[in-house]
Amino acid sequence: MTLQESFHTFRTSENFWISLTRDLVSVLLAVMAFAVISQIVFGMWTPMVAVESGSMEPHMQIGDIIFIKSIDRAQIITNNDTSTEHIKFKMQGDVILYRPHGQEGVTPIIHRAMYYVEEGETMWFNGPVAPHSGYVTKGDNIRTNIYFDQQGQISQYEPIKEEWIIGTAQFRIPYVGYLRLLIS
C-alpha cells in the first residue's frame, strides 16, 4: 500500500480505532494551532484566565474569560496617566494580571494599575513610603474595593513590581470561564 493509499484509508475509514485516532489527531492539531497563534498574537502559550471574583465588576464578571497580552509585549498605562485617552474595560488605564508578592503557585490578581510610585515615595496621601518602585493597583468594584490593594491584604504596603506582572488584559468573553471555574 502506498503512502497516498494509506492516507486515503486513514481519512475515510469507518473502523472505530482509525476513526478515534483521526479525531484525536484533529483535536491535537487544533490545540497546537491555537497555542501557536496565541504565542504569535499575545506572546503567551495560554493567554486566557477566568475571572474568579467580583472585584472588577461591572467591567469584568465572575466567569468571564480574559485574554492577556504578555508583559514583554505591553507598555502599562496607568489610570492616572493623563497624557493619553487609553481606555480599557470602560475606564482609563490598563488592567494587569500579577502574582501577589511575586509568589508562584498562588492565584494571580487581575486589577487596574492606578499609578506608579518610585521607591521612597508615599504610596497614597498620608500613606506609608514605598519599599520599592512599582504599581499601586485597585479593583474596579466600588463596593468591594474601596481601598487600593496595597492598603489591604492583597499586597499590603507593597507596590507591584514589574517582574510580578504577567500581562495586560486585552478583551473578555462573557460566561465562557464558568466551565473552567467548575473544573477547578
GROMACS .gro file of C-alpha atoms in nm:
model
  184
    1MET     CA    1   0.000   0.000   0.000
    2THR     CA    2   0.139   0.340  -0.096
    3LEU     CA    3   0.154   0.640   0.135
    4GLN     CA    4  -0.124   0.808  -0.060
    5GLU     CA    5  -0.348   0.499  -0.025
    6SER     CA    6  -0.272   0.477   0.347
    7PHE     CA    7  -0.364   0.843   0.395
    8HIS     CA    8  -0.688   0.794   0.199
    9THR     CA    9  -0.775   0.491   0.415
   10PHE     CA   10  -0.699   0.691   0.731
   11ARG     CA   11  -0.924   0.978   0.616
   12THR     CA   12  -1.220   0.767   0.503
   13SER     CA   13  -1.216   0.451   0.717
   14GLU     CA   14  -1.523   0.367   0.927
   15ASN     CA   15  -1.314   0.145   1.156
   16PHE     CA   16  -1.368   0.254   1.519
   17TRP     CA   17  -0.997   0.269   1.612
   18ILE     CA   18  -0.896   0.455   1.297
   19SER     CA   19  -1.185   0.699   1.341
   20LEU     CA   20  -1.091   0.756   1.707
   21THR     CA   21  -0.728   0.815   1.611
   22ARG     CA   22  -0.837   1.055   1.337
   23ASP     CA   23  -1.047   1.252   1.589
   24LEU     CA   24  -0.765   1.265   1.843
   25VAL     CA   25  -0.517   1.384   1.580
   26SER     CA   26  -0.756   1.659   1.464
   27VAL     CA   27  -0.812   1.780   1.823
   28LEU     CA   28  -0.437   1.775   1.888
   29LEU     CA   29  -0.372   1.974   1.571
   30ALA     CA   30  -0.640   2.229   1.666
   31VAL     CA   31  -0.490   2.276   2.014
   32MET     CA   32  -0.141   2.312   1.868
   33ALA     CA   33  -0.266   2.567   1.614
   34PHE     CA   34  -0.437   2.767   1.891
   35ALA     CA   35  -0.120   2.761   2.102
   36VAL     CA   36   0.098   2.879   1.814
   37ILE     CA   37  -0.147   3.157   1.720
   38SER     CA   38  -0.168   3.260   2.088
   39GLN     CA   39   0.209   3.279   2.111
   40ILE     CA   40   0.226   3.493   1.797
   41VAL     CA   41  -0.059   3.730   1.889
   42PHE     CA   42  -0.035   3.753   2.269
   43GLY     CA   43   0.320   3.636   2.341
   44MET     CA   44   0.189   3.356   2.564
   45TRP     CA   45   0.107   2.989   2.508
   46THR     CA   46  -0.203   3.013   2.730
   47PRO     CA   47  -0.328   3.373   2.712
   48MET     CA   48  -0.658   3.325   2.895
   49VAL     CA   49  -0.769   3.350   3.257
   50ALA     CA   50  -1.112   3.304   3.412
   51VAL     CA   51  -1.237   3.577   3.646
   52GLU     CA   52  -1.292   3.420   3.989
   53SER     CA   53  -1.420   3.715   4.195
   54GLY     CA   54  -1.637   4.023   4.160
   55SER     CA   55  -1.357   4.270   4.235
   56MET     CA   56  -1.359   4.407   3.878
   57GLU     CA   57  -1.737   4.439   3.837
   58PRO     CA   58  -1.907   4.586   3.644
   59HIS     CA   59  -1.632   4.572   3.379
   60MET     CA   60  -1.540   4.206   3.432
   61GLN     CA   61  -1.779   3.948   3.574
   62ILE     CA   62  -1.723   3.618   3.751
   63GLY     CA   63  -1.696   3.354   3.479
   64ASP     CA   64  -1.559   3.584   3.208
   65ILE     CA   65  -1.256   3.468   3.012
   66ILE     CA   66  -0.996   3.742   2.983
   67PHE     CA   67  -0.729   3.736   2.712
   68ILE     CA   68  -0.391   3.853   2.838
   69LYS     CA   69  -0.104   4.006   2.639
   70SER     CA   70   0.241   3.918   2.773
   71ILE     CA   71   0.410   4.194   2.973
   72ASP     CA   72   0.705   4.158   2.732
   73ARG     CA   73   0.480   4.298   2.457
   74ALA     CA   74   0.291   4.559   2.657
   75GLN     CA   75   0.357   4.904   2.795
   76ILE     CA   76   0.144   4.971   3.104
   77ILE     CA   77  -0.056   5.293   3.103
   78THR     CA   78  -0.197   5.376   3.446
   79ASN     CA   79  -0.533   5.519   3.544
   80ASN     CA   80  -0.369   5.847   3.650
   81ASP     CA   81  -0.172   5.889   3.326
   82THR     CA   82  -0.348   6.190   3.179
   83SER     CA   83  -0.122   6.214   2.876
   84THR     CA   84  -0.340   5.967   2.687
   85GLU     CA   85  -0.702   5.860   2.646
   86HIS     CA   86  -0.616   5.494   2.698
   87ILE     CA   87  -0.947   5.329   2.789
   88LYS     CA   88  -0.951   4.960   2.881
   89PHE     CA   89  -1.265   4.791   3.007
   90LYS     CA   90  -1.455   5.124   3.016
   91MET     CA   91  -1.205   5.308   3.237
   92GLN     CA   92  -0.876   5.494   3.196
   93GLY     CA   93  -0.564   5.277   3.224
   94ASP     CA   94  -0.460   4.916   3.183
   95VAL     CA   95  -0.586   4.618   3.378
   96ILE     CA   96  -0.291   4.400   3.477
   97LEU     CA   97  -0.259   4.036   3.583
   98TYR     CA   98   0.003   3.994   3.854
   99ARG     CA   99   0.136   3.747   4.108
  100PRO     CA  100   0.084   3.881   4.464
  101HIS     CA  101   0.428   3.940   4.617
  102GLY     CA  102   0.572   3.763   4.312
  103GLN     CA  103   0.476   3.421   4.451
  104GLU     CA  104   0.445   3.128   4.214
  105GLY     CA  105   0.160   2.885   4.267
  106VAL     CA  106  -0.092   3.139   4.400
  107THR     CA  107  -0.392   3.267   4.209
  108PRO     CA  108  -0.292   3.579   4.015
  109ILE     CA  109  -0.482   3.903   4.072
  110ILE     CA  110  -0.639   4.099   3.787
  111HIS     CA  111  -0.679   4.466   3.887
  112ARG     CA  112  -0.631   4.810   3.736
  113ALA     CA  113  -0.292   4.984   3.750
  114MET     CA  114  -0.383   5.313   3.919
  115TYR     CA  115  -0.042   5.482   3.923
  116TYR     CA  116   0.331   5.415   3.953
  117VAL     CA  117   0.536   5.505   4.260
  118GLU     CA  118   0.912   5.523   4.299
  119GLU     CA  119   1.094   5.374   4.595
  120GLY     CA  120   1.073   5.615   4.890
  121GLU     CA  121   0.759   5.799   4.769
  122THR     CA  122   0.440   5.782   4.972
  123MET     CA  123   0.205   5.532   4.815
  124TRP     CA  124  -0.106   5.749   4.877
  125PHE     CA  125  -0.193   6.068   5.062
  126ASN     CA  126  -0.054   6.034   5.417
  127GLY     CA  127   0.027   5.671   5.338
  128PRO     CA  128   0.342   5.468   5.402
  129VAL     CA  129   0.657   5.501   5.196
  130ALA     CA  130   0.702   5.255   4.908
  131PRO     CA  131   0.972   4.998   4.993
  132HIS     CA  132   1.044   4.964   4.620
  133SER     CA  133   0.919   5.104   4.289
  134GLY     CA  134   0.601   4.961   4.141
  135TYR     CA  135   0.234   4.999   4.062
  136VAL     CA  136  -0.046   5.078   4.304
  137THR     CA  137  -0.348   4.872   4.198
  138LYS     CA  138  -0.718   4.853   4.269
  139GLY     CA  139  -1.024   4.657   4.159
  140ASP     CA  140  -1.297   4.848   3.972
  141ASN     CA  141  -1.581   4.736   4.202
  142ILE     CA  142  -1.663   5.047   4.407
  143ARG     CA  143  -1.847   4.846   4.676
  144THR     CA  144  -1.588   4.579   4.750
  145ASN     CA  145  -1.271   4.766   4.652
  146ILE     CA  146  -1.285   5.094   4.840
  147TYR     CA  147  -0.911   5.090   4.902
  148PHE     CA  148  -0.602   5.019   4.696
  149ASP     CA  149  -0.468   4.663   4.703
  150GLN     CA  150  -0.169   4.798   4.893
  151GLN     CA  151  -0.395   4.921   5.175
  152GLY     CA  152  -0.547   4.577   5.226
  153GLN     CA  153  -0.423   4.222   5.242
  154ILE     CA  154  -0.375   4.157   4.871
  155SER     CA  155  -0.041   4.338   4.852
  156GLN     CA  156  -0.019   4.514   5.186
  157TYR     CA  157   0.215   4.816   5.179
  158GLU     CA  158   0.394   4.682   4.874
  159PRO     CA  159   0.358   4.819   4.520
  160ILE     CA  160   0.350   4.567   4.235
  161LYS     CA  161   0.698   4.517   4.090
  162GLU     CA  162   0.719   4.493   3.713
  163GLU     CA  163   0.864   4.142   3.733
  164TRP     CA  164   0.550   4.025   3.917
  165ILE     CA  165   0.327   4.130   3.627
  166ILE     CA  166   0.222   3.853   3.389
  167GLY     CA  167   0.049   4.075   3.134
  168THR     CA  168  -0.225   4.321   3.049
  169ALA     CA  169  -0.591   4.237   2.989
  170GLN     CA  170  -0.695   4.286   2.625
  171PHE     CA  171  -1.056   4.172   2.593
  172ARG     CA  172  -1.313   3.945   2.753
  173ILE     CA  173  -1.555   3.674   2.653
  174PRO     CA  174  -1.851   3.662   2.895
  175TYR     CA  175  -1.957   3.342   3.074
  176VAL     CA  176  -1.717   3.103   2.899
  177GLY     CA  177  -1.495   3.084   3.208
  178TYR     CA  178  -1.765   2.918   3.421
  179LEU     CA  179  -1.660   2.580   3.281
  180ARG     CA  180  -1.300   2.649   3.386
  181LEU     CA  181  -1.416   2.754   3.735
  182LEU     CA  182  -1.630   2.441   3.775
  183ILE     CA  183  -1.341   2.213   3.682
  184SER     CA  184  -1.107   2.361   3.941
   0.00000   0.00000   0.00000
